[in-house]
JSON list of C-alpha atoms in Angstrom, two decimals:
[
{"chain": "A", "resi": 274, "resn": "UNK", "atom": "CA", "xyz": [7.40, -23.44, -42.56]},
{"chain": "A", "resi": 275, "resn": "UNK", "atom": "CA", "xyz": [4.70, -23.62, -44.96]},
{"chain": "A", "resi": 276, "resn": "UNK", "atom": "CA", "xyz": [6.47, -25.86, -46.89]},
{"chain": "A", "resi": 277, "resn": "UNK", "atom": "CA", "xyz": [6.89, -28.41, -44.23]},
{"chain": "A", "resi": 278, "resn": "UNK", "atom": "CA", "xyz": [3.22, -28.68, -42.69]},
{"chain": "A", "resi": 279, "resn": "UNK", "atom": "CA", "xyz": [0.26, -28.48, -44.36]},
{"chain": "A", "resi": 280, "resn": "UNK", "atom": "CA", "xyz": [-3.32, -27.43, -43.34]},
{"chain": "A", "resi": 281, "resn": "UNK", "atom": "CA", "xyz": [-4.69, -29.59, -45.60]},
{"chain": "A", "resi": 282, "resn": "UNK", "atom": "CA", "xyz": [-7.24, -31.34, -43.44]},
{"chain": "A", "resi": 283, "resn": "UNK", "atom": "CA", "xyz": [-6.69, -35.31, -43.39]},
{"chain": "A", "resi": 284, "resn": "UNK", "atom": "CA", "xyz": [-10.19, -36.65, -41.98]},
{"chain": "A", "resi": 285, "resn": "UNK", "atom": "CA", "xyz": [-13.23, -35.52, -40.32]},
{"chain": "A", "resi": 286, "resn": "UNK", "atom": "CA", "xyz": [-15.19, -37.12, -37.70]},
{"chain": "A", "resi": 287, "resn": "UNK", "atom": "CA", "xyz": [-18.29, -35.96, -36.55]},
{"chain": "A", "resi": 288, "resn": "UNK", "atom": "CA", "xyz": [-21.20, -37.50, -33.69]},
{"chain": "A", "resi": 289, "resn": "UNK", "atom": "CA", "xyz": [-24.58, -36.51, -35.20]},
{"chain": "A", "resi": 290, "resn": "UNK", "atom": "CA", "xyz": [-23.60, -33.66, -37.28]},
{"chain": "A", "resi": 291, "resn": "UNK", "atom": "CA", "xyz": [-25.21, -31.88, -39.20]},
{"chain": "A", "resi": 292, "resn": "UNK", "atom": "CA", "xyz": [-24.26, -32.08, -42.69]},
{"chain": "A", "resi": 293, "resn": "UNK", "atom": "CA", "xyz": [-26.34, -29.65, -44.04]},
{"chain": "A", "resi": 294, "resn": "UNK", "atom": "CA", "xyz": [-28.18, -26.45, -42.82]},
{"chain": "A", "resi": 295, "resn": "UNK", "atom": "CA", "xyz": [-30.54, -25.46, -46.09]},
{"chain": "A", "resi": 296, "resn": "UNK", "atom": "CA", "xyz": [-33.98, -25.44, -44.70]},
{"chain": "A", "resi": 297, "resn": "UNK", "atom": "CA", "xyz": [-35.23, -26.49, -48.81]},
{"chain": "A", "resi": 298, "resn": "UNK", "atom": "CA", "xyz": [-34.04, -29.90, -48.63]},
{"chain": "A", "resi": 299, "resn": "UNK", "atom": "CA", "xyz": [-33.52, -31.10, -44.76]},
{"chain": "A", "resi": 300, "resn": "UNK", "atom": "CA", "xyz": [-37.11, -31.27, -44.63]},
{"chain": "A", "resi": 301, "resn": "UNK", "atom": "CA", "xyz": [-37.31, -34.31, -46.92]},
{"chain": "A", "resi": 302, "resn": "UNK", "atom": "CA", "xyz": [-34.11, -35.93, -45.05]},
{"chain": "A", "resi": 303, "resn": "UNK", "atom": "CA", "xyz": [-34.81, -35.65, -41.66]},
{"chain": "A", "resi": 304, "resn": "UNK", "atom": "CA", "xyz": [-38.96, -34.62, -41.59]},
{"chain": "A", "resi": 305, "resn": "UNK", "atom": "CA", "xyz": [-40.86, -31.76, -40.68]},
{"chain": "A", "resi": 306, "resn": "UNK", "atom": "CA", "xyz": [-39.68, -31.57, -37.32]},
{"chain": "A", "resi": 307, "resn": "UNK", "atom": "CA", "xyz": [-36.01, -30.40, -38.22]},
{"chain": "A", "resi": 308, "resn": "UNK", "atom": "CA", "xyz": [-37.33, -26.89, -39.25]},
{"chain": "A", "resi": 309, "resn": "UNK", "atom": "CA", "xyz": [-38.99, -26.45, -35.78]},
{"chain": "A", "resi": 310, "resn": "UNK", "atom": "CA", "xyz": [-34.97, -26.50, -34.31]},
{"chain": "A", "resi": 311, "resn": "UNK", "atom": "CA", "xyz": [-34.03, -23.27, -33.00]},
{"chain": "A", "resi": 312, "resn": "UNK", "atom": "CA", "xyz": [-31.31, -22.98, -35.71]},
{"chain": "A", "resi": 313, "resn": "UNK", "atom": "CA", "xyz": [-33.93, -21.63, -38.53]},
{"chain": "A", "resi": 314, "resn": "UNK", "atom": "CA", "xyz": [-35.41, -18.92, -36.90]},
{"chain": "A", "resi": 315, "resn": "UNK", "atom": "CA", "xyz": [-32.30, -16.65, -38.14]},
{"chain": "A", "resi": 316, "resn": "UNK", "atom": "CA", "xyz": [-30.43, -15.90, -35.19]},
{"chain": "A", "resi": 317, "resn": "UNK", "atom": "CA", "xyz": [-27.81, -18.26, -36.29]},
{"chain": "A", "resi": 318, "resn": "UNK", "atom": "CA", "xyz": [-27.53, -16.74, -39.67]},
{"chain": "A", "resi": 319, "resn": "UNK", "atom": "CA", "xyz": [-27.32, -13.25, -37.95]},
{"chain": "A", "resi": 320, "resn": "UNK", "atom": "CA", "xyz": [-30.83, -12.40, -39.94]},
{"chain": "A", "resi": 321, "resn": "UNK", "atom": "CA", "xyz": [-34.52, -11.82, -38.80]},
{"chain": "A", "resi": 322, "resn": "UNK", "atom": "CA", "xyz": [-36.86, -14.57, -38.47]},
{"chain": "A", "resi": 323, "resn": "UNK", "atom": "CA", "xyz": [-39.07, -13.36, -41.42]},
{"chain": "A", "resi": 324, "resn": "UNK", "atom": "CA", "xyz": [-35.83, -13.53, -43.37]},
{"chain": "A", "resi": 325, "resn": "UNK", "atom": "CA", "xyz": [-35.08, -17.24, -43.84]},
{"chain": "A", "resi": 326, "resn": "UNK", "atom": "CA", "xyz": [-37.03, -17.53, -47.16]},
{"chain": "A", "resi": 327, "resn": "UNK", "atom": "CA", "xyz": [-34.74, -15.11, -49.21]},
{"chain": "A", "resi": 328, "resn": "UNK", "atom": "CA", "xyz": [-32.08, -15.35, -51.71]},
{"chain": "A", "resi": 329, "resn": "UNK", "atom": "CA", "xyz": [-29.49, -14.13, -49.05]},
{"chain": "A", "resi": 330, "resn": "UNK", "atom": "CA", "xyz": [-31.06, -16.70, -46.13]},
{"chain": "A", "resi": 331, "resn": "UNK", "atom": "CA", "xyz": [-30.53, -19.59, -49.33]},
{"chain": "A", "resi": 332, "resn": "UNK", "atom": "CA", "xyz": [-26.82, -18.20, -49.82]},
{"chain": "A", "resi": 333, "resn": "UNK", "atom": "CA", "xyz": [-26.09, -18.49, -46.04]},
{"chain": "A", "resi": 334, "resn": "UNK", "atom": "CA", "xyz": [-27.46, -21.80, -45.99]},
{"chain": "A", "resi": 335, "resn": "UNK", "atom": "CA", "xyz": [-25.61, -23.60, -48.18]},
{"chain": "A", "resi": 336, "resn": "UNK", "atom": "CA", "xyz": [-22.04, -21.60, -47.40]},
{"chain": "A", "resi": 337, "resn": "UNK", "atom": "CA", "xyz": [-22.45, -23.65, -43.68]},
{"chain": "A", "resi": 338, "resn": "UNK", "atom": "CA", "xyz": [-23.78, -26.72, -45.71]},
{"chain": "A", "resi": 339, "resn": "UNK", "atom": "CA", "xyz": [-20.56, -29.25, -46.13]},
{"chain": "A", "resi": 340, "resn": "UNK", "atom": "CA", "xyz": [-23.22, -31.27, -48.39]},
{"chain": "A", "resi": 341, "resn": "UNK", "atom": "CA", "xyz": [-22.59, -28.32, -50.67]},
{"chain": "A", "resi": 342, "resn": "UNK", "atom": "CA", "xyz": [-18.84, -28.24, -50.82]},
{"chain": "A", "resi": 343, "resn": "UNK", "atom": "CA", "xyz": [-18.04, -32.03, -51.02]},
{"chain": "A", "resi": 344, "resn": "UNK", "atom": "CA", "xyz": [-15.43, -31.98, -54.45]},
{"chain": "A", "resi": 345, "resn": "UNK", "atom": "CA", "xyz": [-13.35, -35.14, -55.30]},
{"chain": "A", "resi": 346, "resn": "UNK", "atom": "CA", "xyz": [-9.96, -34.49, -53.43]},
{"chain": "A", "resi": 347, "resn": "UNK", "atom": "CA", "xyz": [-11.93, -34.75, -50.28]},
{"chain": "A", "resi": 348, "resn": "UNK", "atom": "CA", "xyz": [-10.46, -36.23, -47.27]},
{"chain": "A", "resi": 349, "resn": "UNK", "atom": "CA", "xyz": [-12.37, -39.37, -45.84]},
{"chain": "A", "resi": 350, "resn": "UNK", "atom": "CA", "xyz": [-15.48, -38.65, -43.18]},
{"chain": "A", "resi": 351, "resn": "UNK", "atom": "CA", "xyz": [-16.47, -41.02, -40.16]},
{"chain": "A", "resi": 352, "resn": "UNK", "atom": "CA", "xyz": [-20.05, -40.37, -38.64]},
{"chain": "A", "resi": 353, "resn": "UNK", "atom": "CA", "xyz": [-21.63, -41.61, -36.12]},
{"chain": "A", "resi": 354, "resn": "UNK", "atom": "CA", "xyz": [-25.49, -40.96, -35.08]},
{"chain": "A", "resi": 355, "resn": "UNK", "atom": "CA", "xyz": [-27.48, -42.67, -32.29]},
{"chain": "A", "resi": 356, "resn": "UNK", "atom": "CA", "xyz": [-31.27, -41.71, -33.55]},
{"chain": "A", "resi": 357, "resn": "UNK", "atom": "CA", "xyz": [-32.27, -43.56, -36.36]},
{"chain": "A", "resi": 358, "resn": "UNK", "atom": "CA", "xyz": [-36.30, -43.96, -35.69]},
{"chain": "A", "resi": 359, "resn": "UNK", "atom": "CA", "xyz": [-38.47, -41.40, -37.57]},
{"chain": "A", "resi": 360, "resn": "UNK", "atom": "CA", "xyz": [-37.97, -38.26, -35.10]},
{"chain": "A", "resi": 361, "resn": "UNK", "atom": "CA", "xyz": [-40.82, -36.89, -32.83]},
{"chain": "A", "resi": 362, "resn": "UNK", "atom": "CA", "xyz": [-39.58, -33.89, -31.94]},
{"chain": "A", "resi": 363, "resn": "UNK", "atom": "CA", "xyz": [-36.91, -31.63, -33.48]},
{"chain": "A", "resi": 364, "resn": "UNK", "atom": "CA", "xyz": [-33.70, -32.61, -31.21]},
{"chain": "A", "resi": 365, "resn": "UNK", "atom": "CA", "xyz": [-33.99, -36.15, -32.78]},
{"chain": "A", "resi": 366, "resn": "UNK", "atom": "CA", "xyz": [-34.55, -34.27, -36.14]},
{"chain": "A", "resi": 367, "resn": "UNK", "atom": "CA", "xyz": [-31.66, -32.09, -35.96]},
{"chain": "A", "resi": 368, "resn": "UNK", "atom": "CA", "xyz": [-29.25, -35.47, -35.42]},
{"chain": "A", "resi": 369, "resn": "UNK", "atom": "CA", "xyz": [-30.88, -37.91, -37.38]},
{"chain": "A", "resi": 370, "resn": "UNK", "atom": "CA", "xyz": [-28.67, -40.43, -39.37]},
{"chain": "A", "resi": 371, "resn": "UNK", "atom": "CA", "xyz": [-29.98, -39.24, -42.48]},
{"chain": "A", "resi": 372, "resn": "UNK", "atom": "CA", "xyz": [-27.82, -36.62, -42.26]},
{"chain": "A", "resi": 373, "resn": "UNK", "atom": "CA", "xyz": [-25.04, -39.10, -42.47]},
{"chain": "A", "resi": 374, "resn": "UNK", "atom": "CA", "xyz": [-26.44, -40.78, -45.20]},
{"chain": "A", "resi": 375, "resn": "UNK", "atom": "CA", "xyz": [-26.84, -38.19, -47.24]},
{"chain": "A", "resi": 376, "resn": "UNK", "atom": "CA", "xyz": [-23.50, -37.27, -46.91]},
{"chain": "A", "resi": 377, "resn": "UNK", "atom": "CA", "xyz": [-22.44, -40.11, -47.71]},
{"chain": "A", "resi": 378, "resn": "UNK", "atom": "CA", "xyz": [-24.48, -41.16, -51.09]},
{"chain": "A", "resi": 379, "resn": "UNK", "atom": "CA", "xyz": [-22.27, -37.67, -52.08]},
{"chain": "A", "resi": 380, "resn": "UNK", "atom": "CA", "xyz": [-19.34, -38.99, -51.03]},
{"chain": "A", "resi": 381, "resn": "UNK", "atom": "CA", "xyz": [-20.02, -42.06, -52.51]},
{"chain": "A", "resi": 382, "resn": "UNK", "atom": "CA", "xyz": [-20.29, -40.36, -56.41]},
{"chain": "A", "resi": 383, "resn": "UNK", "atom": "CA", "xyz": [-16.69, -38.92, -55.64]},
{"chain": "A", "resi": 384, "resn": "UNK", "atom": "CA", "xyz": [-15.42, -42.71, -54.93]},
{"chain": "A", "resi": 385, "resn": "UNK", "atom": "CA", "xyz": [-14.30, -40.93, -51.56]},
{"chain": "A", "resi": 386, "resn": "UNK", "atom": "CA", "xyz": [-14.43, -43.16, -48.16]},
{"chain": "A", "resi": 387, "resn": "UNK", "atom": "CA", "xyz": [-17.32, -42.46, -45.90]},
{"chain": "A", "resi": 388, "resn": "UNK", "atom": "CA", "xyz": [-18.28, -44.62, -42.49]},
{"chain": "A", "resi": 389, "resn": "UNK", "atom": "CA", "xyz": [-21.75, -44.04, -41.13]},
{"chain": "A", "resi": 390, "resn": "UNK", "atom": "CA", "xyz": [-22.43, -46.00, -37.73]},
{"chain": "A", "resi": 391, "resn": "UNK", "atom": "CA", "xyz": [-25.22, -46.36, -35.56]},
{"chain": "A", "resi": 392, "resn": "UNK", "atom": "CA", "xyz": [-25.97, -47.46, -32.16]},
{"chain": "A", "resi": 393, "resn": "UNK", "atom": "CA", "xyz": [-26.11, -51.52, -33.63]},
{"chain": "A", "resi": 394, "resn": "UNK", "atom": "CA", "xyz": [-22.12, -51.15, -34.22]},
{"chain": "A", "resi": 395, "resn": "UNK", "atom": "CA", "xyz": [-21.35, -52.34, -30.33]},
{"chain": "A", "resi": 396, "resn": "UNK", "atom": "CA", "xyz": [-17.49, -52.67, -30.76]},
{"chain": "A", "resi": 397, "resn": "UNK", "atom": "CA", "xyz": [-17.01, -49.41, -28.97]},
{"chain": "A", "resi": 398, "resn": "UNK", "atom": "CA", "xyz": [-17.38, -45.50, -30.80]},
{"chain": "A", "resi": 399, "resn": "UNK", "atom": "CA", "xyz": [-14.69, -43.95, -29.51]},
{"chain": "A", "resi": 400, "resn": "UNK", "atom": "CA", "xyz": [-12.56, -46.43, -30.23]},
{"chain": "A", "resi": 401, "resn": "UNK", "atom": "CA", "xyz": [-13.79, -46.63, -34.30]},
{"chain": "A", "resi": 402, "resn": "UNK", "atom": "CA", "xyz": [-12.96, -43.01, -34.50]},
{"chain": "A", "resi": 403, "resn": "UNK", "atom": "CA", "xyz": [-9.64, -43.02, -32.66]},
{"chain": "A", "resi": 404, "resn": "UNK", "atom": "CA", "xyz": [-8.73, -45.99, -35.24]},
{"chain": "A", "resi": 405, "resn": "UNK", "atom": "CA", "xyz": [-9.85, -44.02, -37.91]},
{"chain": "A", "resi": 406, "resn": "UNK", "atom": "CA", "xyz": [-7.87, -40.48, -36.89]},
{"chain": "A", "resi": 407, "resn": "UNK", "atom": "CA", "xyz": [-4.67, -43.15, -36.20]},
{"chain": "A", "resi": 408, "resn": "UNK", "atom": "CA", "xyz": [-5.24, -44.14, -39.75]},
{"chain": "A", "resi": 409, "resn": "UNK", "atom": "CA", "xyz": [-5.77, -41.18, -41.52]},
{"chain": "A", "resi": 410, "resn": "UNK", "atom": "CA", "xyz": [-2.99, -39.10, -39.53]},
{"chain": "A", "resi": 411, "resn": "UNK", "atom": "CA", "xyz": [-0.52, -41.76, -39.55]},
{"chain": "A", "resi": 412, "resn": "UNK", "atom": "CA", "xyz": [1.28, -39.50, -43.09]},
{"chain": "A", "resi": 413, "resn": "UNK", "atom": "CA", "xyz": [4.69, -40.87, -41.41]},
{"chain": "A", "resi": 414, "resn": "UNK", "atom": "CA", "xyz": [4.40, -44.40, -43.02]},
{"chain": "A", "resi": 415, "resn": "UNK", "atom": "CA", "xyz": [4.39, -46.17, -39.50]},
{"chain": "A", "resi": 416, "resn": "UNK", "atom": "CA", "xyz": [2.52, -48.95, -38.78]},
{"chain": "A", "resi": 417, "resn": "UNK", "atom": "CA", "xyz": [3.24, -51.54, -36.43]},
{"chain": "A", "resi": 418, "resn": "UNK", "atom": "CA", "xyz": [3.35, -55.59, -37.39]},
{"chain": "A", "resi": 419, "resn": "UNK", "atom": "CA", "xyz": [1.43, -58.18, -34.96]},
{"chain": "A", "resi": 420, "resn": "UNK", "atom": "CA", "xyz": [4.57, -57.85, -32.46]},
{"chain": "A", "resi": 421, "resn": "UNK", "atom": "CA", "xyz": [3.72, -54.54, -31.98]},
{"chain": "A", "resi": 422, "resn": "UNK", "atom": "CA", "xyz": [7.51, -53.51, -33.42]},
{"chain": "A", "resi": 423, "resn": "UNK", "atom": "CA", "xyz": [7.38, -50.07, -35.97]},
{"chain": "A", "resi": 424, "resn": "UNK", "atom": "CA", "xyz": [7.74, -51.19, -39.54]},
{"chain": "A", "resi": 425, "resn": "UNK", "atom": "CA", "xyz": [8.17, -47.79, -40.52]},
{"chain": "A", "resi": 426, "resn": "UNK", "atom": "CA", "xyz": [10.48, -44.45, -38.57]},
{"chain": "A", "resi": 427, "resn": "UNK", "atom": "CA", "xyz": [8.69, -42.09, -35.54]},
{"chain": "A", "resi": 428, "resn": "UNK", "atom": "CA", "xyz": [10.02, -39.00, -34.64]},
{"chain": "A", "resi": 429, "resn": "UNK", "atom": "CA", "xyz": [8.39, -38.07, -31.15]},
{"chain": "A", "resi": 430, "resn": "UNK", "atom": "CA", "xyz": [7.63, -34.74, -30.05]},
{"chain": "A", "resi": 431, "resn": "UNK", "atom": "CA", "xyz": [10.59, -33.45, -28.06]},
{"chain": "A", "resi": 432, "resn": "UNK", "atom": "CA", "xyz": [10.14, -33.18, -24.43]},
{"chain": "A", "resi": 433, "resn": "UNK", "atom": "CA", "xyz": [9.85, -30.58, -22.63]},
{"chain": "A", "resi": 434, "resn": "UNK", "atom": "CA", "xyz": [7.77, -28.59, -24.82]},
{"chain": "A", "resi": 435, "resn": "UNK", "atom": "CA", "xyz": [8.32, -25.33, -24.60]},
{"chain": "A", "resi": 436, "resn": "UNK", "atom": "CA", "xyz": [11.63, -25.62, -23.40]},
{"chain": "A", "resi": 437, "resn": "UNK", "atom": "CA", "xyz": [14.64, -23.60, -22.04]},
{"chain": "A", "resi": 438, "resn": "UNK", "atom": "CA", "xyz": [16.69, -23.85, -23.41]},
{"chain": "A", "resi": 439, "resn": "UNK", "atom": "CA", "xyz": [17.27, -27.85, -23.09]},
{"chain": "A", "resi": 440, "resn": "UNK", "atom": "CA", "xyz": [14.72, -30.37, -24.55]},
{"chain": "A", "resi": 441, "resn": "UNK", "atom": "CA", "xyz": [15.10, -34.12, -25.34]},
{"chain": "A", "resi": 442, "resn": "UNK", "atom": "CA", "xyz": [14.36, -35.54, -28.81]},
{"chain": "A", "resi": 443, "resn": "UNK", "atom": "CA", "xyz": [13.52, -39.04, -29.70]},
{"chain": "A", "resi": 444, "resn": "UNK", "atom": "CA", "xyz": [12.94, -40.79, -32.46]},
{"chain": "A", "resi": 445, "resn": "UNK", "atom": "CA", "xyz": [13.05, -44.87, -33.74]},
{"chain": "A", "resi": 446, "resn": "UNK", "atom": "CA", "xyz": [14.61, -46.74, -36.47]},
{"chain": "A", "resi": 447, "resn": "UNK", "atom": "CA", "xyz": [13.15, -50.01, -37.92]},
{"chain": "A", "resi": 448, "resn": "UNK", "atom": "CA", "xyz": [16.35, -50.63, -39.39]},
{"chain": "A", "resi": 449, "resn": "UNK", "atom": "CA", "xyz": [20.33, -49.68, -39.88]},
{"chain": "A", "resi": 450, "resn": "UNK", "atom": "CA", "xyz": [20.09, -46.33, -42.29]},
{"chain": "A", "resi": 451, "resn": "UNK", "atom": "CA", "xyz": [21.78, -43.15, -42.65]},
{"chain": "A", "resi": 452, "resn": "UNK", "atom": "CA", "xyz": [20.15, -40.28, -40.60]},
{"chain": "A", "resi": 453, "resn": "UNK", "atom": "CA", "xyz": [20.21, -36.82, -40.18]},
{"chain": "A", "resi": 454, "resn": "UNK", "atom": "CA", "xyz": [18.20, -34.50, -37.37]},
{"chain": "A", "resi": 455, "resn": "UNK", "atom": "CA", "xyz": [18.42, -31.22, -38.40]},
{"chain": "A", "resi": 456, "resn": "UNK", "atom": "CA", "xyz": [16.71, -28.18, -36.68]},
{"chain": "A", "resi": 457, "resn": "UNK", "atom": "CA", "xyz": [15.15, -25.28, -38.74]},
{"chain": "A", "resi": 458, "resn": "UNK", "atom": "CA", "xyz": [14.59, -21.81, -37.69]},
{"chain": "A", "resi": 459, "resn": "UNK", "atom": "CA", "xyz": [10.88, -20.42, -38.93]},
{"chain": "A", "resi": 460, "resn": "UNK", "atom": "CA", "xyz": [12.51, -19.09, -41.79]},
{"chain": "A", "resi": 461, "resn": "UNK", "atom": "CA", "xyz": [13.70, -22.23, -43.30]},
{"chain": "A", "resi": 462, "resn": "UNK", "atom": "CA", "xyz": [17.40, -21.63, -42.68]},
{"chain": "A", "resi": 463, "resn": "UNK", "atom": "CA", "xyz": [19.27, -24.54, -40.71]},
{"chain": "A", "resi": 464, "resn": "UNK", "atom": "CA", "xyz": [20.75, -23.75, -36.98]},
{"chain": "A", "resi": 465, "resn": "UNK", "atom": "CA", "xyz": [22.18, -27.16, -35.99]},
{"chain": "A", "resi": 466, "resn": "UNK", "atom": "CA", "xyz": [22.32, -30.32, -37.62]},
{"chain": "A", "resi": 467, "resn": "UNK", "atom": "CA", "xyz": [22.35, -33.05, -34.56]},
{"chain": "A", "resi": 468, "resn": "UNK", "atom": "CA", "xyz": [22.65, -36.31, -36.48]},
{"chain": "A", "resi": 469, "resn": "UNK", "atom": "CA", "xyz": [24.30, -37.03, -40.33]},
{"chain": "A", "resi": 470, "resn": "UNK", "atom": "CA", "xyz": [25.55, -40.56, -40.48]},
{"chain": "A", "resi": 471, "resn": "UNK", "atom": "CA", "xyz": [24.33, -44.18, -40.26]},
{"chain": "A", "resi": 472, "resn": "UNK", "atom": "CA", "xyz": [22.29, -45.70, -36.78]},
{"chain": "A", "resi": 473, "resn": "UNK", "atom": "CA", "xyz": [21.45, -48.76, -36.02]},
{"chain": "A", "resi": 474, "resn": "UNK", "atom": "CA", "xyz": [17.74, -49.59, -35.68]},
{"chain": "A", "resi": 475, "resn": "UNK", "atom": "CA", "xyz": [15.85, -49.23, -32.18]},
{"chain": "A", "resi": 476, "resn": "UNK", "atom": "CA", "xyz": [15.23, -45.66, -30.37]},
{"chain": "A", "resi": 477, "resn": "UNK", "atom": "CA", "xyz": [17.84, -43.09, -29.73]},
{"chain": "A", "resi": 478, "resn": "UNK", "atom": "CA", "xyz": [17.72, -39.98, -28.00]},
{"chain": "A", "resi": 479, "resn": "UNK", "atom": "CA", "xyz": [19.36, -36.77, -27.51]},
{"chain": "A", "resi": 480, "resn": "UNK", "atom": "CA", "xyz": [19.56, -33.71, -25.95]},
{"chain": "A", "resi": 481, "resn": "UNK", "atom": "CA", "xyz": [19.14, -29.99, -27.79]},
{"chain": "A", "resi": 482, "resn": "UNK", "atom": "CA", "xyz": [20.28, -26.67, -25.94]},
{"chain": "A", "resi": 483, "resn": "UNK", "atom": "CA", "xyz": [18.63, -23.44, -27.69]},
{"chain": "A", "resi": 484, "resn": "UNK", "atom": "CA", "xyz": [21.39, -21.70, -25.01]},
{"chain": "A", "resi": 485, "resn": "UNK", "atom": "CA", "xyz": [22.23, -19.52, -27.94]},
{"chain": "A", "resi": 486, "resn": "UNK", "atom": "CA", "xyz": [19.31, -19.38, -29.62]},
{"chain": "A", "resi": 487, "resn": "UNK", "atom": "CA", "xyz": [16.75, -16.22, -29.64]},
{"chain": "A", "resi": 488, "resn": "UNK", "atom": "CA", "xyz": [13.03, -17.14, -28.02]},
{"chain": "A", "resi": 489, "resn": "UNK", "atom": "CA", "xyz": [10.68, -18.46, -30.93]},
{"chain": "A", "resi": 490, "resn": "UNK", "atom": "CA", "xyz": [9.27, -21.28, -32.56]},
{"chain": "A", "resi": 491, "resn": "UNK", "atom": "CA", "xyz": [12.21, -23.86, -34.30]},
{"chain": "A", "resi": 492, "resn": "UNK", "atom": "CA", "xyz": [11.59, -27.04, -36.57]},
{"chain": "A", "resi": 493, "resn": "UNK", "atom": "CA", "xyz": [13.31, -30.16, -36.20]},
{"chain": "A", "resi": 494, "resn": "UNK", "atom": "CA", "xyz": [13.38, -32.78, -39.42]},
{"chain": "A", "resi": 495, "resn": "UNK", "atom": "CA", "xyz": [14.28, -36.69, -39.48]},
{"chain": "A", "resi": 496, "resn": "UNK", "atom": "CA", "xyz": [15.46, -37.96, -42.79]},
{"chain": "A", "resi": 497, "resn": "UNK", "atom": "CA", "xyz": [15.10, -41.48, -43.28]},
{"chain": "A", "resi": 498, "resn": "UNK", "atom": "CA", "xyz": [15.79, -43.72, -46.43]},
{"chain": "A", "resi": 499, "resn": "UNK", "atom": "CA", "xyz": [14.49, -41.05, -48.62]},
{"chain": "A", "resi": 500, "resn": "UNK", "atom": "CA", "xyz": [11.73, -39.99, -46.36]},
{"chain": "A", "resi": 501, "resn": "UNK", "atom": "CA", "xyz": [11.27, -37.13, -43.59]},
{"chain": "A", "resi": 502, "resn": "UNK", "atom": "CA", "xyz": [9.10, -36.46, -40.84]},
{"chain": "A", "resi": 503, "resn": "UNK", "atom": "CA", "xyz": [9.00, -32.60, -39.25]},
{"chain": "A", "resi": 504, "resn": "UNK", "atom": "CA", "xyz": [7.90, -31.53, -35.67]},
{"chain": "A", "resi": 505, "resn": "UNK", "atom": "CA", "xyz": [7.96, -28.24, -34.74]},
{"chain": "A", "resi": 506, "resn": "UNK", "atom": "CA", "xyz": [9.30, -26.58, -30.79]},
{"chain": "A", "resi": 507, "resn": "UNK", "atom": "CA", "xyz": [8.99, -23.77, -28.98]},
{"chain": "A", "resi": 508, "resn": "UNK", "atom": "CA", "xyz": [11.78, -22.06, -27.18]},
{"chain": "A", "resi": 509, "resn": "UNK", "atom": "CA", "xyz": [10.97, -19.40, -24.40]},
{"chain": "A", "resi": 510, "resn": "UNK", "atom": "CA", "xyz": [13.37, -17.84, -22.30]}
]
């Protein structure tokens, strides 16, 4: 199972994070005002007010600083922050832009992709960050063309989800290839191949019965011209 999906984060959005919490240099990013935020007087660190100026307050600070972990095989980061006037009180401090910025001049030195918006990008938020995840998550190799046809293979989640013990799997071709479907217990071992031949192109569905199958959690992989896209299922009886 580990083999066939990763953890490995692909992106990271974020409305007026905070990209770092170390009290020695949000100061000069974000003014005086940040330190005021209830965040620094310890409780958040699990330590004493009178505590925050010590060695262990400083190690704290930067383990919950991303700033301080940024490395070159990074995924890419899209921010977005609606105060960007010089703060007056320390709720604007605590989501300022600068936080955004700084994260990205760090980004920047990696050559890693970074988006910072503010409230002049009037195109619509939600829908920047959507197109972003779409992007970044879209490891299958599908995109569509200006018809709104696939140019590359989906496999869709299997329906119903969990399931007893029948569920229907889909999945679309952009062109004639040899297939296979084959479902994986967690262990890696194969329990039924449904598909192993050539399909024409468009969707096709079918129907899986876990009838004979013990209650757990089952993988399901389409192969495709040298490429393969996994979903996992859950079967409860």
């Amino acid at each position: 199972p580990i083999l066939r999906e990763s953890s490995r984060i692909k992106g990271m959005a974020c409305w007026s994070g905070q990209t770092s919490l170390d009290t020695r240099v949000i100061g000069s990013w974000c003014g005086p005002y940040v330190l005021q935020f209830s965040y620094f007087n310890g409780a958040v660190f699990g330590l004493p007010a009178d505590s925050m100026s010590t060695p262990t307050a400083y190690a704290m600070m930067e383990m919950a600083s991303p700033y301080q972990h940024v490395t070159a095989d990074d995924p890419p980061a899209w921010m977005y922050y609606s105060i960007v006037d010089t703060p007056t009180n320390s709720s604007q401090a605590i989501h300022h832009i600068n936080y955004g910025k700084r994260l990205k001049m760090k980004m920047d030195t990696f050559g890693i992709e970074s988006t910072v918006l503010d409230p002049t990008y009037t195109s619509g938020v939600t829908d920047a960050a959507v197109a972003f995840f779409y992007r970044v998550l879209n490891t299958t190799g599908v995109e569509e063309n200006k018809t709104g046809k696939p140019t590359g293979f989906i496999l869709e989640q299997n329906y119903p989800n969990p399931f007893n013990p029948e569920t229907v799997i889909s999945y679309v071709l952009p062109a004639s290839n040899h297939v296979t479907l084959t479902v994986y217990d967690m262990l890696g071992n194969t329990v039924n191949q449904l598909v192993n031949g050539r399909q024409s192109a468009g969707k096709h569905t079918l129907s899986f019965s876990g009838k004979n199958l013990a209650s757990g959690v089952y993988y399901y992989t389409l192969n495709y011209n040298g490429n393969s896209i996994s979903k996992k299922m859950a079967l409860i009886k």
